[in-house]
PDB file of C-alpha atoms in Angstrom:
ATOM      1  CA  MET A  21     -30.351  92.528  -8.566  1.00  0.00           C
ATOM      2  CA  THR A  22     -26.803  91.781  -9.707  1.00  0.00           C
ATOM      3  CA  ARG A  23     -26.579  88.462 -11.559  1.00  0.00           C
ATOM      4  CA  ILE A  24     -23.435  86.331 -11.429  1.00  0.00           C
ATOM      5  CA  GLY A  25     -22.843  83.183 -13.464  1.00  0.00           C
ATOM      6  CA  ILE A  26     -20.692  80.406 -12.003  1.00  0.00           C
ATOM      7  CA  ILE A  27     -19.222  78.804 -15.113  1.00  0.00           C
ATOM      8  CA  ILE A  28     -18.131  75.169 -15.028  1.00  0.00           C
ATOM      9  CA  GLY A  29     -14.997  75.291 -17.174  1.00  0.00           C
ATOM     10  CA  SER A  30     -14.452  71.615 -17.959  1.00  0.00           C
ATOM     11  CA  THR A  31     -16.312  69.140 -20.124  1.00  0.00           C
ATOM     12  CA  ARG A  32     -14.086  66.125 -19.432  1.00  0.00           C
ATOM     13  CA  PRO A  33     -15.839  62.893 -18.393  1.00  0.00           C
ATOM     14  CA  GLY A  34     -15.282  62.408 -14.664  1.00  0.00           C
ATOM     15  CA  ARG A  35     -14.409  66.079 -14.229  1.00  0.00           C
ATOM     16  CA  ASN A  36     -13.931  67.599 -10.774  1.00  0.00           C
ATOM     17  CA  GLY A  37     -15.250  70.955 -11.940  1.00  0.00           C
ATOM     18  CA  GLU A  38     -18.929  70.228 -11.520  1.00  0.00           C
ATOM     19  CA  THR A  39     -18.528  69.265  -7.847  1.00  0.00           C
ATOM     20  CA  VAL A  40     -16.362  72.318  -7.204  1.00  0.00           C
ATOM     21  CA  ALA A  41     -18.819  74.648  -8.953  1.00  0.00           C
ATOM     22  CA  ARG A  42     -21.784  73.239  -7.011  1.00  0.00           C
ATOM     23  CA  TRP A  43     -19.856  73.827  -3.765  1.00  0.00           C
ATOM     24  CA  VAL A  44     -19.186  77.438  -4.788  1.00  0.00           C
ATOM     25  CA  HIS A  45     -22.862  77.855  -5.716  1.00  0.00           C
ATOM     26  CA  GLU A  46     -23.960  76.462  -2.359  1.00  0.00           C
ATOM     27  CA  ILE A  47     -21.786  79.008  -0.529  1.00  0.00           C
ATOM     28  CA  ALA A  48     -22.928  81.823  -2.838  1.00  0.00           C
ATOM     29  CA  SER A  49     -26.603  80.923  -2.352  1.00  0.00           C
ATOM     30  CA  ARG A  50     -26.322  81.839   1.339  1.00  0.00           C
ATOM     31  CA  ARG A  51     -25.480  85.413   0.368  1.00  0.00           C
ATOM     32  CA  ASP A  52     -27.907  88.230  -0.438  1.00  0.00           C
ATOM     33  CA  ASP A  53     -25.667  90.484  -2.533  1.00  0.00           C
ATOM     34  CA  ALA A  54     -26.427  88.907  -5.922  1.00  0.00           C
ATOM     35  CA  HIS A  55     -28.307  86.140  -7.692  1.00  0.00           C
ATOM     36  CA  TYR A  56     -25.915  83.283  -8.468  1.00  0.00           C
ATOM     37  CA  GLU A  57     -26.545  80.720 -11.216  1.00  0.00           C
ATOM     38  CA  LEU A  58     -24.601  77.662 -12.342  1.00  0.00           C
ATOM     39  CA  VAL A  59     -23.694  77.645 -16.036  1.00  0.00           C
ATOM     40  CA  ASP A  60     -22.286  74.442 -17.509  1.00  0.00           C
ATOM     41  CA  ILE A  61     -20.550  74.967 -20.846  1.00  0.00           C
ATOM     42  CA  LYS A  62     -21.142  71.276 -21.521  1.00  0.00           C
ATOM     43  CA  ASP A  63     -24.879  72.020 -21.855  1.00  0.00           C
ATOM     44  CA  PHE A  64     -24.282  74.372 -24.793  1.00  0.00           C
ATOM     45  CA  HIS A  65     -22.574  71.810 -27.071  1.00  0.00           C
ATOM     46  CA  LEU A  66     -20.156  74.372 -28.483  1.00  0.00           C
ATOM     47  CA  PRO A  67     -17.951  72.988 -31.278  1.00  0.00           C
ATOM     48  CA  HIS A  68     -14.575  74.507 -32.026  1.00  0.00           C
ATOM     49  CA  LEU A  69     -15.232  78.124 -32.941  1.00  0.00           C
ATOM     50  CA  ASP A  70     -17.260  77.979 -36.139  1.00  0.00           C
ATOM     51  CA  GLU A  71     -18.447  81.539 -36.762  1.00  0.00           C
ATOM     52  CA  MET A  72     -17.393  83.121 -40.062  1.00  0.00           C
ATOM     53  CA  THR A  73     -16.725  86.592 -38.648  1.00  0.00           C
ATOM     54  CA  PRO A  74     -14.730  87.665 -35.585  1.00  0.00           C
ATOM     55  CA  PRO A  75     -16.807  87.723 -32.362  1.00  0.00           C
ATOM     56  CA  SER A  76     -15.981  91.420 -31.948  1.00  0.00           C
ATOM     57  CA  LEU A  77     -18.327  92.156 -34.876  1.00  0.00           C
ATOM     58  CA  GLY A  78     -21.268  90.580 -33.054  1.00  0.00           C
ATOM     59  CA  GLN A  79     -22.569  88.904 -36.230  1.00  0.00           C
ATOM     60  CA  TYR A  80     -23.366  85.524 -34.723  1.00  0.00           C
ATOM     61  CA  THR A  81     -25.127  83.064 -37.027  1.00  0.00           C
ATOM     62  CA  GLN A  82     -24.921  79.654 -35.387  1.00  0.00           C
ATOM     63  CA  PRO A  83     -27.809  78.615 -33.093  1.00  0.00           C
ATOM     64  CA  HIS A  84     -25.391  77.405 -30.406  1.00  0.00           C
ATOM     65  CA  THR A  85     -23.576  80.760 -30.453  1.00  0.00           C
ATOM     66  CA  LEU A  86     -26.820  82.708 -30.162  1.00  0.00           C
ATOM     67  CA  ARG A  87     -27.949  80.567 -27.232  1.00  0.00           C
ATOM     68  CA  TRP A  88     -24.561  80.949 -25.496  1.00  0.00           C
ATOM     69  CA  ALA A  89     -24.520  84.711 -26.143  1.00  0.00           C
ATOM     70  CA  GLU A  90     -27.987  85.135 -24.649  1.00  0.00           C
ATOM     71  CA  LYS A  91     -26.990  83.281 -21.481  1.00  0.00           C
ATOM     72  CA  ILE A  92     -23.695  85.128 -21.001  1.00  0.00           C
ATOM     73  CA  ALA A  93     -25.290  88.529 -21.732  1.00  0.00           C
ATOM     74  CA  SER A  94     -27.751  87.940 -18.877  1.00  0.00           C
ATOM     75  CA  PHE A  95     -25.027  88.253 -16.212  1.00  0.00           C
ATOM     76  CA  ASP A  96     -23.183  91.155 -14.605  1.00  0.00           C
ATOM     77  CA  GLY A  97     -20.197  89.073 -13.514  1.00  0.00           C
ATOM     78  CA  TYR A  98     -18.756  85.585 -13.590  1.00  0.00           C
ATOM     79  CA  VAL A  99     -16.952  83.029 -11.477  1.00  0.00           C
ATOM     80  CA  PHE A 100     -14.808  80.886 -13.749  1.00  0.00           C
ATOM     81  CA  VAL A 101     -14.273  77.432 -12.246  1.00  0.00           C
ATOM     82  CA  THR A 102     -11.240  76.051 -14.045  1.00  0.00           C
ATOM     83  CA  PRO A 103      -8.954  73.059 -13.958  1.00  0.00           C
ATOM     84  CA  GLU A 104      -5.297  73.446 -14.806  1.00  0.00           C
ATOM     85  CA  TYR A 105      -4.220  71.474 -17.852  1.00  0.00           C
ATOM     86  CA  ASN A 106      -0.563  71.790 -18.890  1.00  0.00           C
ATOM     87  CA  HIS A 107      -0.074  75.095 -17.053  1.00  0.00           C
ATOM     88  CA  SER A 108      -3.215  76.654 -18.559  1.00  0.00           C
ATOM     89  CA  THR A 109      -7.000  76.495 -18.526  1.00  0.00           C
ATOM     90  CA  SER A 110      -9.048  73.889 -20.369  1.00  0.00           C
ATOM     91  CA  GLY A 111      -9.433  74.144 -24.126  1.00  0.00           C
ATOM     92  CA  ALA A 112     -13.205  73.867 -23.677  1.00  0.00           C
ATOM     93  CA  LEU A 113     -13.350  76.966 -21.471  1.00  0.00           C
ATOM     94  CA  LYS A 114     -11.036  79.000 -23.699  1.00  0.00           C
ATOM     95  CA  ASN A 115     -13.120  78.051 -26.738  1.00  0.00           C
ATOM     96  CA  ALA A 116     -16.365  79.014 -24.977  1.00  0.00           C
ATOM     97  CA  ILE A 117     -14.922  82.386 -24.009  1.00  0.00           C
ATOM     98  CA  ASP A 118     -13.633  83.004 -27.541  1.00  0.00           C
ATOM     99  CA  PHE A 119     -17.093  82.568 -29.101  1.00  0.00           C
ATOM    100  CA  LEU A 120     -18.246  85.953 -27.748  1.00  0.00           C
ATOM    101  CA  TYR A 121     -17.023  89.498 -27.290  1.00  0.00           C
ATOM    102  CA  ALA A 122     -19.422  92.290 -26.334  1.00  0.00           C
ATOM    103  CA  GLU A 123     -21.327  90.015 -23.957  1.00  0.00           C
ATOM    104  CA  TRP A 124     -18.220  89.892 -21.708  1.00  0.00           C
ATOM    105  CA  ASN A 125     -17.332  93.610 -21.885  1.00  0.00           C
ATOM    106  CA  ASN A 126     -17.321  95.770 -18.744  1.00  0.00           C
ATOM    107  CA  LYS A 127     -18.181  92.927 -16.409  1.00  0.00           C
ATOM    108  CA  ALA A 128     -16.299  91.421 -13.479  1.00  0.00           C
ATOM    109  CA  ALA A 129     -14.541  88.063 -13.239  1.00  0.00           C
ATOM    110  CA  GLY A 130     -13.507  85.929 -10.285  1.00  0.00           C
ATOM    111  CA  PHE A 131     -11.724  82.590 -10.323  1.00  0.00           C
ATOM    112  CA  VAL A 132     -11.882  79.233  -8.576  1.00  0.00           C
ATOM    113  CA  SER A 133      -9.166  76.876  -9.769  1.00  0.00           C
ATOM    114  CA  TYR A 134      -7.967  73.400  -8.982  1.00  0.00           C
ATOM    115  CA  GLY A 135      -4.867  71.407  -9.831  1.00  0.00           C
ATOM    116  CA  SER A 136      -1.581  70.122  -8.476  1.00  0.00           C
ATOM    117  CA  VAL A 137      -0.546  73.665  -7.526  1.00  0.00           C
ATOM    118  CA  GLY A 138      -4.070  74.935  -7.005  1.00  0.00           C
ATOM    119  CA  GLY A 139      -4.656  75.735 -10.659  1.00  0.00           C
ATOM    120  CA  THR A 140      -2.955  79.097 -10.248  1.00  0.00           C
ATOM    121  CA  ARG A 141      -1.212  78.995 -13.623  1.00  0.00           C
ATOM    122  CA  ALA A 142      -4.547  78.448 -15.361  1.00  0.00           C
ATOM    123  CA  VAL A 143      -5.874  81.573 -13.684  1.00  0.00           C
ATOM    124  CA  GLU A 144      -2.824  83.601 -14.702  1.00  0.00           C
ATOM    125  CA  HIS A 145      -3.625  82.775 -18.337  1.00  0.00           C
ATOM    126  CA  LEU A 146      -7.318  83.534 -17.846  1.00  0.00           C
ATOM    127  CA  ARG A 147      -6.494  86.947 -16.386  1.00  0.00           C
ATOM    128  CA  LEU A 148      -4.819  87.882 -19.686  1.00  0.00           C
ATOM    129  CA  VAL A 149      -7.797  86.596 -21.668  1.00  0.00           C
ATOM    130  CA  VAL A 150     -10.447  88.442 -19.662  1.00  0.00           C
ATOM    131  CA  ALA A 151      -8.413  91.662 -19.763  1.00  0.00           C
ATOM    132  CA  GLU A 152      -8.529  91.564 -23.565  1.00  0.00           C
ATOM    133  CA  LEU A 153     -12.305  91.186 -23.314  1.00  0.00           C
ATOM    134  CA  GLN A 154     -12.495  94.360 -21.195  1.00  0.00           C
ATOM    135  CA  MET A 155     -13.383  92.519 -18.011  1.00  0.00           C
ATOM    136  CA  ALA A 156     -12.282  93.541 -14.516  1.00  0.00           C
ATOM    137  CA  ASP A 157     -10.759  90.583 -12.699  1.00  0.00           C
ATOM    138  CA  VAL A 158     -10.796  90.620  -8.912  1.00  0.00           C
ATOM    139  CA  ARG A 159      -7.630  89.972  -6.948  1.00  0.00           C
ATOM    140  CA  ALA A 160      -8.914  87.313  -4.542  1.00  0.00           C
ATOM    141  CA  GLN A 161      -9.074  83.816  -5.955  1.00  0.00           C
ATOM    142  CA  VAL A 162      -9.718  80.325  -4.650  1.00  0.00           C
ATOM    143  CA  ALA A 163      -6.920  77.845  -5.358  1.00  0.00           C
ATOM    144  CA  LEU A 164      -7.802  74.226  -4.574  1.00  0.00           C
ATOM    145  CA  SER A 165      -5.015  71.658  -4.361  1.00  0.00           C
ATOM    146  CA  LEU A 166      -5.553  68.159  -5.705  1.00  0.00           C
ATOM    147  CA  PHE A 167      -3.321  66.990  -2.832  1.00  0.00           C
ATOM    148  CA  THR A 168      -5.046  68.656   0.124  1.00  0.00           C
ATOM    149  CA  ASP A 169      -8.585  69.536  -1.032  1.00  0.00           C
ATOM    150  CA  PHE A 170      -9.308  66.230  -2.761  1.00  0.00           C
ATOM    151  CA  GLU A 171      -9.014  62.629  -1.649  1.00  0.00           C
ATOM    152  CA  ASN A 172      -7.319  60.421  -4.242  1.00  0.00           C
ATOM    153  CA  PHE A 173      -7.364  63.421  -6.579  1.00  0.00           C
ATOM    154  CA  SER A 174     -11.095  63.013  -7.209  1.00  0.00           C
ATOM    155  CA  LEU A 175     -13.211  63.097  -4.027  1.00  0.00           C
ATOM    156  CA  PHE A 176     -13.683  66.778  -3.191  1.00  0.00           C
ATOM    157  CA  LYS A 177     -13.030  67.553   0.479  1.00  0.00           C
ATOM    158  CA  PRO A 178     -12.101  71.240   0.664  1.00  0.00           C
ATOM    159  CA  GLY A 179     -10.370  72.617   3.719  1.00  0.00           C
ATOM    160  CA  GLU A 180     -12.606  74.750   5.932  1.00  0.00           C
ATOM    161  CA  HIS A 181     -10.454  77.812   5.210  1.00  0.00           C
ATOM    162  CA  GLN A 182     -11.516  77.598   1.567  1.00  0.00           C
ATOM    163  CA  VAL A 183     -15.052  78.731   2.478  1.00  0.00           C
ATOM    164  CA  GLY A 184     -13.576  82.033   3.643  1.00  0.00           C
ATOM    165  CA  ALA A 185     -11.570  82.274   0.424  1.00  0.00           C
ATOM    166  CA  VAL A 186     -14.750  81.828  -1.635  1.00  0.00           C
ATOM    167  CA  ASN A 187     -16.566  84.524   0.327  1.00  0.00           C
ATOM    168  CA  THR A 188     -13.665  86.972   0.000  1.00  0.00           C
ATOM    169  CA  MET A 189     -13.609  86.446  -3.756  1.00  0.00           C
ATOM    170  CA  LEU A 190     -17.409  86.829  -3.960  1.00  0.00           C
ATOM    171  CA  ASP A 191     -17.277  90.025  -1.851  1.00  0.00           C
ATOM    172  CA  GLN A 192     -14.949  91.577  -4.418  1.00  0.00           C
ATOM    173  CA  LEU A 193     -16.816  90.142  -7.393  1.00  0.00           C
ATOM    174  CA  ALA A 194     -20.243  91.345  -6.279  1.00  0.00           C
ATOM    175  CA  ALA A 195     -18.882  94.820  -5.561  1.00  0.00           C
ATOM    176  CA  TRP A 196     -17.168  95.118  -8.943  1.00  0.00           C
ATOM    177  CA  SER A 197     -20.117  93.618 -10.813  1.00  0.00           C
ATOM    178  CA  GLY A 198     -22.404  96.245  -9.321  1.00  0.00           C
ATOM    179  CA  ALA A 199     -19.957  99.097  -9.888  1.00  0.00           C
ATOM    180  CA  LEU A 200     -19.510  98.249 -13.564  1.00  0.00           C
ATOM    181  CA  ALA A 201     -23.262  98.364 -14.213  1.00  0.00           C
ATOM    182  CA  THR A 202     -23.080 102.141 -14.556  1.00  0.00           C
ATOM    183  CA  LEU A 203     -20.330 101.837 -17.140  1.00  0.00           C
ATOM    184  CA  ARG A 204     -22.299  99.253 -19.134  1.00  0.00           C
ATOM    185  CA  SER A 205     -25.434 101.383 -19.162  1.00  0.00           C
ATOM    186  CA  GLY A 206     -23.535 104.160 -20.931  1.00  0.00           C
ATOM    187  CA  THR A 207     -21.693 102.067 -23.514  1.00  0.00           C
ATOM    188  CA  THR A 208     -22.401 100.633 -26.904  1.00  0.00           C
ATOM    189  CA  MET A 209     -20.651  97.740 -28.568  1.00  0.00           C
ATOM    190  CA  ALA A 210     -16.907  98.284 -28.655  1.00  0.00           C
ATOM    191  CA  THR A 211     -15.030  98.983 -31.859  1.00  0.00           C
ATOM    192  CA  PRO A 212     -13.788  95.721 -33.411  1.00  0.00           C
ATOM    193  CA  GLN A 213     -10.097  94.954 -32.959  1.00  0.00           C
ATOM    194  CA  SER A 214      -7.978  94.564 -36.034  1.00  0.00           C
ATOM    195  CA  GLY A 215      -6.895  91.014 -36.707  1.00  0.00           C
ATOM    196  CA  ALA A 216      -9.620  89.552 -34.474  1.00  0.00           C
TER     197      ALA A 216
END
């Protein structure tokens, strides 16, 4: 069965991301098109990137990198749950993504974002990042406003219409994750990029 990781993209104390990700997981768990699993980058204790060689070479040496690589490699697609910080994603999520390369290749990505304008600018940056990692990002995304989907910017109370938005995104993500499996089964590790 297709496996999709729902990645909590914030490590900040008091973060909203964990509540949002659990809500997405609850909706996803009612579906039968894939197995959905929560993945909290906070649990992997990743420092700032500390591997000696570029991730595209696949020569991981640090125990935390190897553990992270094993978890990410186990999925066919991902939902990135991201805050918007200063018109971009969190540094913690970007760092976690940058640790790996081949483990992301030829997989699908969907996005759930939150912020003052729904976190949409964070997702625009993430779309560029996942494209470089040879991921297929789905068009539908869930944009949660701190003004209308949260009370006092912290108590998560999503509008009912957001459930439909999650399911639309998951429809596309599950379909693409399954479709890319054939491509992955016929590929080997990509050629390293110069300057990586």
